[in-house]
Short mmCIF file of N, CA and C in Angstrom, two decimals:
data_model
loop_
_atom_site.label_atom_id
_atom_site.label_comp_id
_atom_site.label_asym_id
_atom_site.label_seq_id
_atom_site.Cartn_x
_atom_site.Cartn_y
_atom_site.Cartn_z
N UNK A 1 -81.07 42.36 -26.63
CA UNK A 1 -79.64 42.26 -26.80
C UNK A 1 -79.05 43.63 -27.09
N UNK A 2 -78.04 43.65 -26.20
CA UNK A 2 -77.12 45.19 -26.81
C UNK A 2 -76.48 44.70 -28.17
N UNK A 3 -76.60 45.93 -29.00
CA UNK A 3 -75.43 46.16 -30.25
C UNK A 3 -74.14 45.61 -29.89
N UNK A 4 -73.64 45.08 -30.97
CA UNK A 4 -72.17 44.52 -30.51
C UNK A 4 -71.39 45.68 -30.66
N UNK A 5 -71.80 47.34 -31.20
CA UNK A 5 -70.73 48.02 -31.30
C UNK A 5 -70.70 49.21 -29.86
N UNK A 6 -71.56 48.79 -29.17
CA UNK A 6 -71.81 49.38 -28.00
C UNK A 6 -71.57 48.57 -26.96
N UNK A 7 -71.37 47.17 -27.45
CA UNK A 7 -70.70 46.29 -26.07
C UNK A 7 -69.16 46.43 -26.45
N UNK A 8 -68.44 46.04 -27.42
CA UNK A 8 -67.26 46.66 -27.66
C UNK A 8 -66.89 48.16 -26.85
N UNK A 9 -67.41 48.94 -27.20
CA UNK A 9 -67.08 50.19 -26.42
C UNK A 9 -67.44 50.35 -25.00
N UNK A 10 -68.09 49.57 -24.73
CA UNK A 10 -68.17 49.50 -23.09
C UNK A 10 -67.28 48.55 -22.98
N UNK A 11 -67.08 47.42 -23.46
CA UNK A 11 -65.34 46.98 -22.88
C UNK A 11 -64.18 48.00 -22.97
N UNK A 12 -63.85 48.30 -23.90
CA UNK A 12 -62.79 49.57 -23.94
C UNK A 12 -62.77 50.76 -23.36
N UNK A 13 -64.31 50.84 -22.69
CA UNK A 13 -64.22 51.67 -21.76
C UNK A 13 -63.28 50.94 -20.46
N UNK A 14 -64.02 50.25 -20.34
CA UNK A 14 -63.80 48.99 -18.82
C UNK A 14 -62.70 48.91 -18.42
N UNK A 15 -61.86 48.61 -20.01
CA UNK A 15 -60.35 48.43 -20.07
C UNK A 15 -59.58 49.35 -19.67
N UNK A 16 -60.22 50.43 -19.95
CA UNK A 16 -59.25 52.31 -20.16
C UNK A 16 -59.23 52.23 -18.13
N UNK A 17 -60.54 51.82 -17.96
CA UNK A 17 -60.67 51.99 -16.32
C UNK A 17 -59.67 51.19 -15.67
N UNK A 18 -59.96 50.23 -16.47
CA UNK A 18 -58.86 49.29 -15.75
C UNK A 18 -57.37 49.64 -15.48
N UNK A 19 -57.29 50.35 -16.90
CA UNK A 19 -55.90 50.78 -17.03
C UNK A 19 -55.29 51.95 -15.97
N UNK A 20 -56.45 52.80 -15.91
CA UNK A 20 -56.00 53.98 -14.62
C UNK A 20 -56.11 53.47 -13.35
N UNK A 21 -56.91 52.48 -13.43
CA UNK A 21 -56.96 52.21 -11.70
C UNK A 21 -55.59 51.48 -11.59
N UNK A 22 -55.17 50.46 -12.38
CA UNK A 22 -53.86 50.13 -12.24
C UNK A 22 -52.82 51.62 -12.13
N UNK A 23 -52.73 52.13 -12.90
CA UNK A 23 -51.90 53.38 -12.93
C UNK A 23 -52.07 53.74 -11.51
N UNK A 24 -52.71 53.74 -11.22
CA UNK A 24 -53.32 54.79 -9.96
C UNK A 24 -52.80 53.90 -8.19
N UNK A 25 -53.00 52.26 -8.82
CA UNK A 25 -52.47 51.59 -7.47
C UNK A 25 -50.77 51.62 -7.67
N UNK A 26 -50.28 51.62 -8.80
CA UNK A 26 -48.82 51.60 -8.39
C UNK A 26 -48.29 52.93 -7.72
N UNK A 27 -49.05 54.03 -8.09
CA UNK A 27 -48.73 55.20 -7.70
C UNK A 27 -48.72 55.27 -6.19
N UNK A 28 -49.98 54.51 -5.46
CA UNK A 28 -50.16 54.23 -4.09
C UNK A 28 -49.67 54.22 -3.31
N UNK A 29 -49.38 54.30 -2.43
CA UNK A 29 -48.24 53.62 -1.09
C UNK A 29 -48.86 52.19 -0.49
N UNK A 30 -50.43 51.47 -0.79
CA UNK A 30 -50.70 50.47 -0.44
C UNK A 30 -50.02 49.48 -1.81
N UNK A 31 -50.24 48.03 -0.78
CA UNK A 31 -49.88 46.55 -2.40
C UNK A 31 -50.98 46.19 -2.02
N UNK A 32 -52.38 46.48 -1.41
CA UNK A 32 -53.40 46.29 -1.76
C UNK A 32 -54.38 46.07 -2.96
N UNK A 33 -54.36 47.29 -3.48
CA UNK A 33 -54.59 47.48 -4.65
C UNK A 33 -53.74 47.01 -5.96
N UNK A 34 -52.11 47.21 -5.83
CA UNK A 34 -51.12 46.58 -6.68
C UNK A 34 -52.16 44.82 -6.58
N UNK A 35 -52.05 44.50 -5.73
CA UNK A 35 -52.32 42.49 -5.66
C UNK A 35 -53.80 42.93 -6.55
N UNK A 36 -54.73 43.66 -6.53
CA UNK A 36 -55.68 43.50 -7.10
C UNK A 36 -56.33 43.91 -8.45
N UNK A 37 -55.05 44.83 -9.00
CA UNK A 37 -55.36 44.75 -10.16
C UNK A 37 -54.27 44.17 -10.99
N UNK A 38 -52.83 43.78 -10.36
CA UNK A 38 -52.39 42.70 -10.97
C UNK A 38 -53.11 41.33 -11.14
N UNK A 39 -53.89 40.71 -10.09
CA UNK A 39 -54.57 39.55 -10.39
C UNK A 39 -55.73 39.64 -11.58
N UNK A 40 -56.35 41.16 -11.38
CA UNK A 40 -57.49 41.38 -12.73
C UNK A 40 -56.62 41.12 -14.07
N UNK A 41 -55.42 41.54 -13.97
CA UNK A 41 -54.77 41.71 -15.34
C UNK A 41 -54.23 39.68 -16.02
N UNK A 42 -54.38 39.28 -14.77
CA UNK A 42 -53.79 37.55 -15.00
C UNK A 42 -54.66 37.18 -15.02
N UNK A 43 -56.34 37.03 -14.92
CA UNK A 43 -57.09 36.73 -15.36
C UNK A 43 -57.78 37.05 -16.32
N UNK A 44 -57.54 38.20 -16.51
CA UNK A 44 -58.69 38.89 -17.58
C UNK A 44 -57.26 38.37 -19.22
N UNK A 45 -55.88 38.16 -18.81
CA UNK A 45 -55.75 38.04 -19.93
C UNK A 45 -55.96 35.96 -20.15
N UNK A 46 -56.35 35.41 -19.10
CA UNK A 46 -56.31 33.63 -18.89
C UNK A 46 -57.79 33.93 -19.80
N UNK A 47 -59.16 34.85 -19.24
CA UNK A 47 -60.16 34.80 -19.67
C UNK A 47 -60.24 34.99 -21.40
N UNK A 48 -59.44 36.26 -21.91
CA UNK A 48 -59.47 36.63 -23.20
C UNK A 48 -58.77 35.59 -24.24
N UNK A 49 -57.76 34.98 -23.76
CA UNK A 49 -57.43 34.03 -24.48
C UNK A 49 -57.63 32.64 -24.58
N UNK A 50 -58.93 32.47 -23.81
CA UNK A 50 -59.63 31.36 -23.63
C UNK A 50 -61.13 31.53 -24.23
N UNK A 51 -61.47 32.76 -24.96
CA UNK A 51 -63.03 33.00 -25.11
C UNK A 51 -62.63 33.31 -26.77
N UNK A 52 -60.90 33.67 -26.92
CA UNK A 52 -60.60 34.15 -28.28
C UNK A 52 -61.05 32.46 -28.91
N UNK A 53 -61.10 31.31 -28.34
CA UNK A 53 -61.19 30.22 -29.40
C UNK A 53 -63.28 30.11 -29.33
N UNK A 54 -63.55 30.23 -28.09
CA UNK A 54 -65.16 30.47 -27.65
C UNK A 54 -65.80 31.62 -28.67
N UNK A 55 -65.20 32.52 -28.88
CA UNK A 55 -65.75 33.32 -29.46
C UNK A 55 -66.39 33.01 -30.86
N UNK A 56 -65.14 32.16 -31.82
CA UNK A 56 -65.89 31.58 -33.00
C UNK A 56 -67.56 31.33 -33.31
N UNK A 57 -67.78 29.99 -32.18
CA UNK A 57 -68.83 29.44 -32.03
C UNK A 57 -69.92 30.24 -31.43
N UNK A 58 -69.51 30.60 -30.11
CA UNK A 58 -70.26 31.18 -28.77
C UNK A 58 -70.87 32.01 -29.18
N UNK A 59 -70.41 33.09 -29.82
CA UNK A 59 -71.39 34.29 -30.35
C UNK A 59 -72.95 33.81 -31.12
N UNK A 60 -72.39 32.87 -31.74
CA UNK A 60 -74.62 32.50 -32.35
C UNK A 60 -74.62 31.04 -31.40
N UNK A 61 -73.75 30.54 -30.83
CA UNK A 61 -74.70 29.44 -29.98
C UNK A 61 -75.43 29.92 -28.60
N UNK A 62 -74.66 30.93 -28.18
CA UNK A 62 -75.09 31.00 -26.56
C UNK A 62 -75.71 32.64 -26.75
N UNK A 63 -77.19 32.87 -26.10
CA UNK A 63 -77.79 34.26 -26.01
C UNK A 63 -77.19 34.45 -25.05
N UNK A 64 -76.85 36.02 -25.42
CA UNK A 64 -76.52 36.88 -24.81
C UNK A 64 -74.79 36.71 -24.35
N UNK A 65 -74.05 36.13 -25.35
CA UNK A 65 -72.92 35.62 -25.05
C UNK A 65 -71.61 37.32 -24.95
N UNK A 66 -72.34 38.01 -25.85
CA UNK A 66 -71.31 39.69 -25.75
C UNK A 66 -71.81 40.24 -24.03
N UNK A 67 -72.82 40.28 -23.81
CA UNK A 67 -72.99 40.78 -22.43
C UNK A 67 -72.81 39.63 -21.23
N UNK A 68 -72.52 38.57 -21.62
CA UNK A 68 -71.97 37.41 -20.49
C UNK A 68 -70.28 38.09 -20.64
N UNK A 69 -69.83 38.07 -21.11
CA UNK A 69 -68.56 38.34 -21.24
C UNK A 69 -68.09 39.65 -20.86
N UNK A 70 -69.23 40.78 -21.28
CA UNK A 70 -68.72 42.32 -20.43
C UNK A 70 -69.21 42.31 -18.93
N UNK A 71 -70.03 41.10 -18.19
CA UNK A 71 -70.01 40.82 -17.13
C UNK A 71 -69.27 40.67 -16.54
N UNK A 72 -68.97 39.64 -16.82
CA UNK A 72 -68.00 39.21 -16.12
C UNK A 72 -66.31 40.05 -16.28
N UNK A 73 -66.14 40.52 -17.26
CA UNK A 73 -64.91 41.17 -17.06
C UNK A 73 -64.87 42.67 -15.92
N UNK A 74 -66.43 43.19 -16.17
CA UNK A 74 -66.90 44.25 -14.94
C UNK A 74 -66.93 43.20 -13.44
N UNK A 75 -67.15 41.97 -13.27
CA UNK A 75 -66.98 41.29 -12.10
C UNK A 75 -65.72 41.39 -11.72
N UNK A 76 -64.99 41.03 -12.82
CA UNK A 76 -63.17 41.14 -12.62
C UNK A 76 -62.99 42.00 -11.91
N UNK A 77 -62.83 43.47 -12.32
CA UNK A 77 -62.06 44.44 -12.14
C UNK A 77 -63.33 45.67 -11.58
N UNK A 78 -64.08 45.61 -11.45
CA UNK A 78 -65.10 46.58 -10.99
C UNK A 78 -65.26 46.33 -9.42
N UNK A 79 -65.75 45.11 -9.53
CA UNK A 79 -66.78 44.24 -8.40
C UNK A 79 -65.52 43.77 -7.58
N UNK A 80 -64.26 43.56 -7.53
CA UNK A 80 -63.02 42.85 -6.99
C UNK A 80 -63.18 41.53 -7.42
N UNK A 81 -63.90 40.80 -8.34
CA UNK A 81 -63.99 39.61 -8.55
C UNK A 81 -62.67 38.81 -8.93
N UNK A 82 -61.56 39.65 -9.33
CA UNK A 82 -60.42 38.65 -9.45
C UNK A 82 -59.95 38.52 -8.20
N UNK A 83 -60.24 39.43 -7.12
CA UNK A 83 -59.71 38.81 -5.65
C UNK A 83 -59.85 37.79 -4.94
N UNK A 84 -61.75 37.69 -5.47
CA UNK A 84 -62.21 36.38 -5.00
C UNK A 84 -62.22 34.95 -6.06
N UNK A 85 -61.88 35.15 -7.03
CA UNK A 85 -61.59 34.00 -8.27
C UNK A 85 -60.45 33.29 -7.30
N UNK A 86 -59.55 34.53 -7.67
CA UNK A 86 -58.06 34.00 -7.88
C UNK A 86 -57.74 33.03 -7.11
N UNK A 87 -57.77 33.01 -5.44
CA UNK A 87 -58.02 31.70 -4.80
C UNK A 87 -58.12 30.45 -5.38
N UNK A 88 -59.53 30.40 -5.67
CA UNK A 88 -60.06 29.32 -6.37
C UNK A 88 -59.03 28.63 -7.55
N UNK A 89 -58.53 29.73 -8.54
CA UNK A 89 -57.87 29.56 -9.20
C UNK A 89 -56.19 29.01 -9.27
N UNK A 90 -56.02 29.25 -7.74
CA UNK A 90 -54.80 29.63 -7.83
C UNK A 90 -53.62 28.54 -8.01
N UNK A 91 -54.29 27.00 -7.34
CA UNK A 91 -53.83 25.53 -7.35
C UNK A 91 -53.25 25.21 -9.06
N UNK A 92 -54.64 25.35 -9.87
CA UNK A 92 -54.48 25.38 -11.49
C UNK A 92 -53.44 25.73 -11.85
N UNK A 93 -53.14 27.66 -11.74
CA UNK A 93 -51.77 28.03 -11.89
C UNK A 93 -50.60 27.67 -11.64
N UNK A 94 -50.86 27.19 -10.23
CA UNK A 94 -49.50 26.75 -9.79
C UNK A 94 -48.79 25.52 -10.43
N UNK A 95 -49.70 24.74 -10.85
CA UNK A 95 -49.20 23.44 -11.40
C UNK A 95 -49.29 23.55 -12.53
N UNK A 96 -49.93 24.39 -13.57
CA UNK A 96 -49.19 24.94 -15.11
C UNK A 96 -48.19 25.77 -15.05
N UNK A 97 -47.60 26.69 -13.76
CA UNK A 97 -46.77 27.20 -13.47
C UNK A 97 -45.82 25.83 -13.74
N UNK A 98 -45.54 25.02 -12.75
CA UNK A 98 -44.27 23.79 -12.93
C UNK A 98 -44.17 22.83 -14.18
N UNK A 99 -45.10 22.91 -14.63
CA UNK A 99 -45.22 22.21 -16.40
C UNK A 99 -44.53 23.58 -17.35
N UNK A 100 -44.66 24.55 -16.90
CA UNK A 100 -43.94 25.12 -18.14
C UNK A 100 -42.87 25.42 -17.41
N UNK A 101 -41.90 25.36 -15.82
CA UNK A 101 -40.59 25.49 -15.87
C UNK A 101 -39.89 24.47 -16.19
N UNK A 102 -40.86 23.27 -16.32
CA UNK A 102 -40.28 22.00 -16.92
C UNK A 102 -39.72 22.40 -18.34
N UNK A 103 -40.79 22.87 -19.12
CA UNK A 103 -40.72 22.97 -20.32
C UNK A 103 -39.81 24.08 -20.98
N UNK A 104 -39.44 24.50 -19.68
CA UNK A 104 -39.03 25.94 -20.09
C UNK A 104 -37.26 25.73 -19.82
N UNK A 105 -37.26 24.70 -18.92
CA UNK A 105 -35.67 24.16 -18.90
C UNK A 105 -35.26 23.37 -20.03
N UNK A 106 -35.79 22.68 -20.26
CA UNK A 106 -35.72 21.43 -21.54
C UNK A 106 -35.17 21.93 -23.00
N UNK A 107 -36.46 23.71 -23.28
CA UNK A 107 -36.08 24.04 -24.31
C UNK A 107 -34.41 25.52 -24.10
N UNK A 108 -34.45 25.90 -23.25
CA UNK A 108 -33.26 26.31 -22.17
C UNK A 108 -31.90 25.37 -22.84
N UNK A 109 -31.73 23.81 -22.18
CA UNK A 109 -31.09 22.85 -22.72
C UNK A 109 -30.72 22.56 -24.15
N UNK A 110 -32.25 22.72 -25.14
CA UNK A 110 -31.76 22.78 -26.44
C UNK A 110 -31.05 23.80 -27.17
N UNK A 111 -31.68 25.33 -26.45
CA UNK A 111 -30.86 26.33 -26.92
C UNK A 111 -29.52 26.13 -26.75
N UNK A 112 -29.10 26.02 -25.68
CA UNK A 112 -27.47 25.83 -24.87
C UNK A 112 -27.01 24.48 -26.14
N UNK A 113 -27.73 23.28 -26.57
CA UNK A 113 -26.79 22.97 -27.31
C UNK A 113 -26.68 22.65 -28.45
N UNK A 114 -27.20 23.65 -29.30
CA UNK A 114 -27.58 24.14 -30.35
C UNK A 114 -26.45 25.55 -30.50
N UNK A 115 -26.21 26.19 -29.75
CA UNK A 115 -25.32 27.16 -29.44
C UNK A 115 -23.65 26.47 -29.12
N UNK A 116 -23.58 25.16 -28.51
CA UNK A 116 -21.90 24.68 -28.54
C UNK A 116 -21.99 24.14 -29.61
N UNK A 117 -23.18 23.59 -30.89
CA UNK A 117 -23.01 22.88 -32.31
C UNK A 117 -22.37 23.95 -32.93
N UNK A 118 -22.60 25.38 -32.75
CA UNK A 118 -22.79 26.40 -33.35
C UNK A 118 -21.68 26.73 -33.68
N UNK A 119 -20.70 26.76 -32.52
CA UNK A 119 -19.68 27.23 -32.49
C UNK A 119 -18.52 25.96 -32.94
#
């Protein structure tokens, strides 16, 4: 098993990479690269805030659970793996996409009349 303070820093490396290669595709003249590290960035943050509740447990139930996780985030954004996820993924989104413009009109509605009580 790697040290957890050396898998930490190889994510924050990963991340820093991540961060210039993004820097580096907007600078581009292709949306090649824009589509592909915007999709790393919508998954890697669907992944982090889905492993932030995994993490509790996961770390002493599952071996090798710190280097499953810097895997796969190097699959993300190294390997193009959010190019080929995202597909897969993309149905999911779309239909938590329309559950929260539902949700997102409704509370829209309460603001608006909460604001004519107001006045």
């Amino acid at each position: 098993m790697i040290p957890a303070i050396i898998l930490s820093f190889a994510t924050h490396v990963l991340q820093l990479y991540a961060a210039l290669s993004s820097f580096r595709a907007l600078q581009s003249e292709s949306s090649v690269d824009d589509k592909q590290w915007l999709t790393f960035w919508l998954l890697f943050t669907v992944f982090e805030v889905g492993v932030s509740v995994l993490d509790i447990l996961a770390v002493y139930v599952v071996p090798f659970y710190g280097e499953i996780k810097f895997g796969f985030i190097l699959f993300l954004g190294v390997f193009g793996g959010a190019g080929q996820l995202y597909p897969v993924l993309e149905p999911i989104f779309l239909q938590a996409d329309k559950v929260a413009e539902k949700y997102e009109a409704l509370a829209k509605e309460e603001v608006d009349k909460l604001k004519k009580k107001a006045k």
